[in-house]
PDB file of C-alpha atoms in Angstrom:
ATOM      1  CA  MET A   1      42.634  -5.011  87.573  1.00  0.00           C
ATOM      2  CA  GLU A   2      40.949  -6.918  90.441  1.00  0.00           C
ATOM      3  CA  ASN A   3      39.813 -10.210  91.306  1.00  0.00           C
ATOM      4  CA  LEU A   4      37.650 -10.453  94.808  1.00  0.00           C
ATOM      5  CA  PRO A   5      36.333 -14.023  95.466  1.00  0.00           C
ATOM      6  CA  GLU A   6      33.368 -14.272  96.962  1.00  0.00           C
ATOM      7  CA  ASN A   7      34.115 -15.224 100.228  1.00  0.00           C
ATOM      8  CA  ASN A   8      35.826 -13.030 103.068  1.00  0.00           C
ATOM      9  CA  ILE A   9      39.134 -12.039 102.879  1.00  0.00           C
ATOM     10  CA  GLY A  10      40.263 -10.611 106.278  1.00  0.00           C
ATOM     11  CA  LYS A  11      39.910  -7.706 107.534  1.00  0.00           C
ATOM     12  CA  THR A  12      42.891  -5.586 109.783  1.00  0.00           C
ATOM     13  CA  GLY A  13      44.572  -7.909 112.534  1.00  0.00           C
ATOM     14  CA  ASP A  14      43.776 -10.900 110.550  1.00  0.00           C
ATOM     15  CA  TYR A  15      47.173 -11.403 109.248  1.00  0.00           C
ATOM     16  CA  SER A  16      50.655 -12.276 111.306  1.00  0.00           C
ATOM     17  CA  ALA A  17      53.004 -12.501 107.807  1.00  0.00           C
ATOM     18  CA  VAL A  18      53.937 -11.484 104.836  1.00  0.00           C
ATOM     19  CA  VAL A  19      55.513 -13.320 102.102  1.00  0.00           C
ATOM     20  CA  ILE A  20      56.696 -11.703  99.075  1.00  0.00           C
ATOM     21  CA  GLY A  21      58.430 -13.439  95.648  1.00  0.00           C
ATOM     22  CA  VAL A  22      59.783 -11.590  93.060  1.00  0.00           C
ATOM     23  CA  SER A  23      62.582 -12.329  90.168  1.00  0.00           C
ATOM     24  CA  ALA A  24      63.141 -10.312  87.419  1.00  0.00           C
ATOM     25  CA  GLY A  25      63.090  -6.752  87.379  1.00  0.00           C
ATOM     26  CA  GLY A  26      62.686  -6.670  90.922  1.00  0.00           C
ATOM     27  CA  MET A  27      64.665  -3.929  92.536  1.00  0.00           C
ATOM     28  CA  ARG A  28      62.638  -1.247  91.369  1.00  0.00           C
ATOM     29  CA  ILE A  29      58.997  -2.411  92.562  1.00  0.00           C
ATOM     30  CA  LEU A  30      60.828  -4.160  95.741  1.00  0.00           C
ATOM     31  CA  GLY A  31      62.006  -0.271  96.654  1.00  0.00           C
ATOM     32  CA  ASN A  32      58.994   0.979  95.842  1.00  0.00           C
ATOM     33  CA  LEU A  33      57.027  -1.400  98.054  1.00  0.00           C
ATOM     34  CA  LEU A  34      59.377  -1.693 101.135  1.00  0.00           C
ATOM     35  CA  SER A  35      60.804   2.333 101.047  1.00  0.00           C
ATOM     36  CA  SER A  36      56.602   2.730 101.672  1.00  0.00           C
ATOM     37  CA  LEU A  37      56.072   0.194 104.200  1.00  0.00           C
ATOM     38  CA  PRO A  38      55.140   2.223 107.618  1.00  0.00           C
ATOM     39  CA  LYS A  39      57.948   1.577 110.513  1.00  0.00           C
ATOM     40  CA  ASP A  40      54.731   0.566 113.036  1.00  0.00           C
ATOM     41  CA  LEU A  41      53.695  -2.706 110.534  1.00  0.00           C
ATOM     42  CA  SER A  42      53.114  -5.403 112.646  1.00  0.00           C
ATOM     43  CA  MET A  43      53.725  -8.088 110.345  1.00  0.00           C
ATOM     44  CA  PRO A  44      57.333  -9.737 109.358  1.00  0.00           C
ATOM     45  CA  VAL A  45      57.480  -9.036 105.685  1.00  0.00           C
ATOM     46  CA  ILE A  46      59.649 -12.444 104.275  1.00  0.00           C
ATOM     47  CA  ILE A  47      61.489 -12.257 101.338  1.00  0.00           C
ATOM     48  CA  VAL A  48      62.845 -14.461  98.348  1.00  0.00           C
ATOM     49  CA  GLN A  49      64.643 -12.237  95.677  1.00  0.00           C
ATOM     50  CA  HIS A  50      65.746 -14.420  92.394  1.00  0.00           C
ATOM     51  CA  GLY A  51      69.313 -12.833  92.375  1.00  0.00           C
ATOM     52  CA  LYS A  52      73.509 -13.927  92.108  1.00  0.00           C
ATOM     53  CA  PRO A  53      75.467 -14.871  94.679  1.00  0.00           C
ATOM     54  CA  THR A  54      77.393 -11.616  94.956  1.00  0.00           C
ATOM     55  CA  ASP A  55      74.054  -9.044  95.299  1.00  0.00           C
ATOM     56  CA  ASP A  56      73.404 -10.238  98.608  1.00  0.00           C
ATOM     57  CA  ASP A  57      75.762  -7.808 100.852  1.00  0.00           C
ATOM     58  CA  PHE A  58      74.182  -4.766  97.989  1.00  0.00           C
ATOM     59  CA  LEU A  59      70.465  -5.957  98.679  1.00  0.00           C
ATOM     60  CA  ILE A  60      70.625  -5.841 102.643  1.00  0.00           C
ATOM     61  CA  SER A  61      72.528  -2.758 102.865  1.00  0.00           C
ATOM     62  CA  HIS A  62      70.577  -0.657 100.007  1.00  0.00           C
ATOM     63  CA  PHE A  63      66.627  -1.801 101.326  1.00  0.00           C
ATOM     64  CA  ASN A  64      68.176  -0.736 104.874  1.00  0.00           C
ATOM     65  CA  GLU A  65      68.883   2.711 103.877  1.00  0.00           C
ATOM     66  CA  ILE A  66      65.134   3.069 102.304  1.00  0.00           C
ATOM     67  CA  SER A  67      62.930   0.930 104.780  1.00  0.00           C
ATOM     68  CA  LYS A  68      61.774   2.071 107.837  1.00  0.00           C
ATOM     69  CA  LEU A  69      61.622  -1.243 108.901  1.00  0.00           C
ATOM     70  CA  GLY A  70      64.803  -3.587 110.129  1.00  0.00           C
ATOM     71  CA  VAL A  71      66.340  -4.935 107.097  1.00  0.00           C
ATOM     72  CA  SER A  72      68.196  -8.153 107.110  1.00  0.00           C
ATOM     73  CA  GLU A  73      69.207 -11.724 106.025  1.00  0.00           C
ATOM     74  CA  ALA A  74      67.471 -14.654 107.443  1.00  0.00           C
ATOM     75  CA  GLU A  75      69.423 -16.855 109.269  1.00  0.00           C
ATOM     76  CA  GLU A  76      69.278 -20.609 110.594  1.00  0.00           C
ATOM     77  CA  LYS A  77      67.052 -20.601 113.520  1.00  0.00           C
ATOM     78  CA  GLU A  78      65.871 -16.922 113.825  1.00  0.00           C
ATOM     79  CA  LYS A  79      63.207 -16.042 115.900  1.00  0.00           C
ATOM     80  CA  ILE A  80      60.697 -14.317 113.788  1.00  0.00           C
ATOM     81  CA  LYS A  81      59.632 -10.678 114.664  1.00  0.00           C
ATOM     82  CA  PRO A  82      57.257  -8.591 113.825  1.00  0.00           C
ATOM     83  CA  GLY A  83      58.029  -4.988 111.987  1.00  0.00           C
ATOM     84  CA  ARG A  84      60.735  -6.299 110.431  1.00  0.00           C
ATOM     85  CA  ILE A  85      61.844  -7.579 106.570  1.00  0.00           C
ATOM     86  CA  TYR A  86      63.724 -10.705 106.201  1.00  0.00           C
ATOM     87  CA  PHE A  87      65.347 -11.726 102.837  1.00  0.00           C
ATOM     88  CA  ALA A  88      66.789 -15.208 101.984  1.00  0.00           C
ATOM     89  CA  PRO A  89      70.206 -15.576 101.713  1.00  0.00           C
ATOM     90  CA  LEU A  90      71.204 -15.965  97.921  1.00  0.00           C
ATOM     91  CA  GLY A  91      71.863 -19.980  97.816  1.00  0.00           C
ATOM     92  CA  TYR A  92      69.853 -20.967 100.579  1.00  0.00           C
ATOM     93  CA  HIS A  93      66.281 -21.932 100.499  1.00  0.00           C
ATOM     94  CA  LEU A  94      64.094 -20.460 103.615  1.00  0.00           C
ATOM     95  CA  LEU A  95      62.029 -22.536 105.416  1.00  0.00           C
ATOM     96  CA  ILE A  96      59.477 -21.274 108.097  1.00  0.00           C
ATOM     97  CA  GLU A  97      59.378 -23.855 110.995  1.00  0.00           C
ATOM     98  CA  GLU A  98      56.025 -24.306 112.633  1.00  0.00           C
ATOM     99  CA  ASP A  99      57.448 -22.217 115.893  1.00  0.00           C
ATOM    100  CA  LYS A 100      57.821 -19.924 113.619  1.00  0.00           C
ATOM    101  CA  THR A 101      61.672 -19.743 113.584  1.00  0.00           C
ATOM    102  CA  PHE A 102      63.997 -20.292 109.949  1.00  0.00           C
ATOM    103  CA  ALA A 103      65.625 -22.687 108.595  1.00  0.00           C
ATOM    104  CA  LEU A 104      67.960 -22.831 105.570  1.00  0.00           C
ATOM    105  CA  THR A 105      68.744 -25.763 103.713  1.00  0.00           C
ATOM    106  CA  ILE A 106      70.673 -25.934 100.425  1.00  0.00           C
ATOM    107  CA  ASP A 107      68.552 -28.936  98.593  1.00  0.00           C
ATOM    108  CA  GLU A 108      68.262 -29.149  95.033  1.00  0.00           C
ATOM    109  CA  LYS A 109      67.283 -26.084  92.674  1.00  0.00           C
ATOM    110  CA  VAL A 110      62.694 -25.918  92.386  1.00  0.00           C
ATOM    111  CA  ASN A 111      62.088 -23.901  89.241  1.00  0.00           C
ATOM    112  CA  TYR A 112      65.975 -23.657  88.582  1.00  0.00           C
ATOM    113  CA  SER A 113      66.238 -21.528  91.990  1.00  0.00           C
ATOM    114  CA  ARG A 114      67.843 -21.270  95.151  1.00  0.00           C
ATOM    115  CA  PRO A 115      66.251 -19.944  97.353  1.00  0.00           C
ATOM    116  CA  SER A 116      62.476 -20.362  95.588  1.00  0.00           C
ATOM    117  CA  ILE A 117      59.432 -19.066  96.159  1.00  0.00           C
ATOM    118  CA  ASP A 118      57.171 -21.897  96.270  1.00  0.00           C
ATOM    119  CA  VAL A 119      59.171 -23.583  98.596  1.00  0.00           C
ATOM    120  CA  LEU A 120      58.703 -19.928 101.336  1.00  0.00           C
ATOM    121  CA  PHE A 121      55.421 -20.131 100.544  1.00  0.00           C
ATOM    122  CA  GLU A 122      54.725 -23.252 100.973  1.00  0.00           C
ATOM    123  CA  CYS A 123      56.147 -23.206 104.578  1.00  0.00           C
ATOM    124  CA  ALA A 124      54.736 -20.617 105.168  1.00  0.00           C
ATOM    125  CA  ALA A 125      51.019 -21.457 104.199  1.00  0.00           C
ATOM    126  CA  ASP A 126      51.889 -24.649 106.349  1.00  0.00           C
ATOM    127  CA  ALA A 127      53.206 -22.284 109.235  1.00  0.00           C
ATOM    128  CA  TYR A 128      50.925 -19.475 109.127  1.00  0.00           C
ATOM    129  CA  GLY A 129      47.386 -20.916 107.752  1.00  0.00           C
ATOM    130  CA  SER A 130      44.808 -18.471 107.288  1.00  0.00           C
ATOM    131  CA  ASN A 131      46.889 -15.607 108.540  1.00  0.00           C
ATOM    132  CA  LEU A 132      49.170 -15.559 106.008  1.00  0.00           C
ATOM    133  CA  ILE A 133      49.130 -12.783 103.006  1.00  0.00           C
ATOM    134  CA  GLY A 134      51.524 -13.622  99.843  1.00  0.00           C
ATOM    135  CA  VAL A 135      52.257 -11.481  97.545  1.00  0.00           C
ATOM    136  CA  LEU A 136      54.265 -12.481  93.946  1.00  0.00           C
ATOM    137  CA  LEU A 137      55.159  -9.488  92.042  1.00  0.00           C
ATOM    138  CA  THR A 138      57.329  -9.124  88.260  1.00  0.00           C
ATOM    139  CA  GLY A 139      59.649 -12.123  87.515  1.00  0.00           C
ATOM    140  CA  ALA A 140      60.685 -14.000  84.056  1.00  0.00           C
ATOM    141  CA  ASN A 141      60.046 -17.572  85.643  1.00  0.00           C
ATOM    142  CA  ASN A 142      56.815 -19.414  86.781  1.00  0.00           C
ATOM    143  CA  ASP A 143      58.708 -19.883  90.780  1.00  0.00           C
ATOM    144  CA  GLY A 144      55.684 -19.165  93.215  1.00  0.00           C
ATOM    145  CA  ALA A 145      52.420 -20.637  91.703  1.00  0.00           C
ATOM    146  CA  GLN A 146      52.294 -23.468  93.025  1.00  0.00           C
ATOM    147  CA  GLY A 147      53.424 -22.218  96.750  1.00  0.00           C
ATOM    148  CA  MET A 148      50.297 -19.597  95.618  1.00  0.00           C
ATOM    149  CA  ARG A 149      48.152 -22.659  95.069  1.00  0.00           C
ATOM    150  CA  SER A 150      49.131 -23.749  98.998  1.00  0.00           C
ATOM    151  CA  ILE A 151      48.892 -20.112 100.605  1.00  0.00           C
ATOM    152  CA  TYR A 152      45.399 -20.399  98.912  1.00  0.00           C
ATOM    153  CA  GLU A 153      44.440 -23.866  99.592  1.00  0.00           C
ATOM    154  CA  LYS A 154      45.176 -23.113 103.499  1.00  0.00           C
ATOM    155  CA  GLY A 155      43.094 -20.210 103.864  1.00  0.00           C
ATOM    156  CA  GLY A 156      45.872 -17.112 103.257  1.00  0.00           C
ATOM    157  CA  LEU A 157      45.275 -14.094 100.860  1.00  0.00           C
ATOM    158  CA  THR A 158      46.541 -14.113  97.719  1.00  0.00           C
ATOM    159  CA  VAL A 159      47.638 -10.888  95.815  1.00  0.00           C
ATOM    160  CA  VAL A 160      49.838 -10.667  92.418  1.00  0.00           C
ATOM    161  CA  GLN A 161      51.309  -7.664  90.980  1.00  0.00           C
ATOM    162  CA  ASP A 162      49.004  -6.845  87.222  1.00  0.00           C
ATOM    163  CA  PRO A 163      51.171  -8.351  84.728  1.00  0.00           C
ATOM    164  CA  LYS A 164      50.386  -5.315  82.695  1.00  0.00           C
ATOM    165  CA  GLU A 165      52.292  -3.193  85.335  1.00  0.00           C
ATOM    166  CA  ALA A 166      54.951  -5.603  86.075  1.00  0.00           C
ATOM    167  CA  GLU A 167      58.208  -5.659  83.875  1.00  0.00           C
ATOM    168  CA  TYR A 168      58.386  -9.361  83.343  1.00  0.00           C
ATOM    169  CA  SER A 169      54.893 -10.857  83.614  1.00  0.00           C
ATOM    170  CA  CYS A 170      55.893 -14.342  83.491  1.00  0.00           C
ATOM    171  CA  MET A 171      55.856 -15.035  87.369  1.00  0.00           C
ATOM    172  CA  PRO A 172      52.140 -12.924  88.219  1.00  0.00           C
ATOM    173  CA  GLN A 173      50.724 -14.641  85.186  1.00  0.00           C
ATOM    174  CA  ALA A 174      51.914 -17.929  85.776  1.00  0.00           C
ATOM    175  CA  ALA A 175      50.100 -17.477  89.462  1.00  0.00           C
ATOM    176  CA  ILE A 176      46.724 -15.648  87.522  1.00  0.00           C
ATOM    177  CA  ASP A 177      46.384 -18.786  85.323  1.00  0.00           C
ATOM    178  CA  ASN A 178      46.437 -21.426  87.995  1.00  0.00           C
ATOM    179  CA  VAL A 179      45.476 -20.645  91.267  1.00  0.00           C
ATOM    180  CA  HIS A 180      43.081 -18.653  92.819  1.00  0.00           C
ATOM    181  CA  VAL A 181      43.738 -15.148  93.185  1.00  0.00           C
ATOM    182  CA  HIS A 182      42.243 -12.658  95.927  1.00  0.00           C
ATOM    183  CA  HIS A 183      43.392  -9.709  94.292  1.00  0.00           C
ATOM    184  CA  ILE A 184      45.497  -8.744  90.760  1.00  0.00           C
ATOM    185  CA  LEU A 185      46.877  -4.893  91.510  1.00  0.00           C
ATOM    186  CA  PRO A 186      49.452  -2.304  90.789  1.00  0.00           C
ATOM    187  CA  ILE A 187      52.270  -2.331  93.065  1.00  0.00           C
ATOM    188  CA  LYS A 188      50.935   1.108  94.589  1.00  0.00           C
ATOM    189  CA  LYS A 189      47.146  -0.594  95.792  1.00  0.00           C
ATOM    190  CA  ILE A 190      49.611  -3.689  96.903  1.00  0.00           C
ATOM    191  CA  LEU A 191      51.142  -1.084  99.318  1.00  0.00           C
ATOM    192  CA  GLU A 192      47.641   0.685 100.048  1.00  0.00           C
ATOM    193  CA  LEU A 193      46.136  -3.495 100.981  1.00  0.00           C
ATOM    194  CA  LEU A 194      48.941  -4.323 103.275  1.00  0.00           C
ATOM    195  CA  ILE A 195      48.691  -1.340 105.629  1.00  0.00           C
ATOM    196  CA  LYS A 196      45.131  -1.771 105.834  1.00  0.00           C
ATOM    197  CA  LEU A 197      45.451  -5.379 107.180  1.00  0.00           C
ATOM    198  CA  ASN A 198      48.117  -4.712 108.860  1.00  0.00           C
TER     199      ASN A 198
END
């Protein structure tokens, strides 16, 4: 399934960063996606994955083993570099400053989550504007829907995993119900789109 707007949705080189939100059922889907991204990807990929605080080290080491790109946990005041994959540290909201550096906060949970997908997406939309791609994958709550709205309103590209394919359809469906989504795609097509727009 694909939902394309009437306006131009960008072309190769138009985008500077990708933000991804994923929750329940995400490890397998992220594995498929991150292991297939090319080593010459020019955009940073910044991810909020809901999980338990004890999962932190495993997450980074696992994806470093299977990805062609460097994978790390985002750090306070770290400059965002192209061609890298960053994960929000569990237990912290991940923000992006105007100068394209990370900031971490332990503010109240948003949508019962810290890190929150909405928090990342909203500040990424402020920082990157129309040069941002937002991707929302499987999950069992509605975190990310409001953030996707922010990305759309700032001119960015909104991409949602097809709920029929998602292990947990609630999160992608919440975005579809509340936001103008440019693409509703299975994970294989999301990968192809990211590579095409690189």
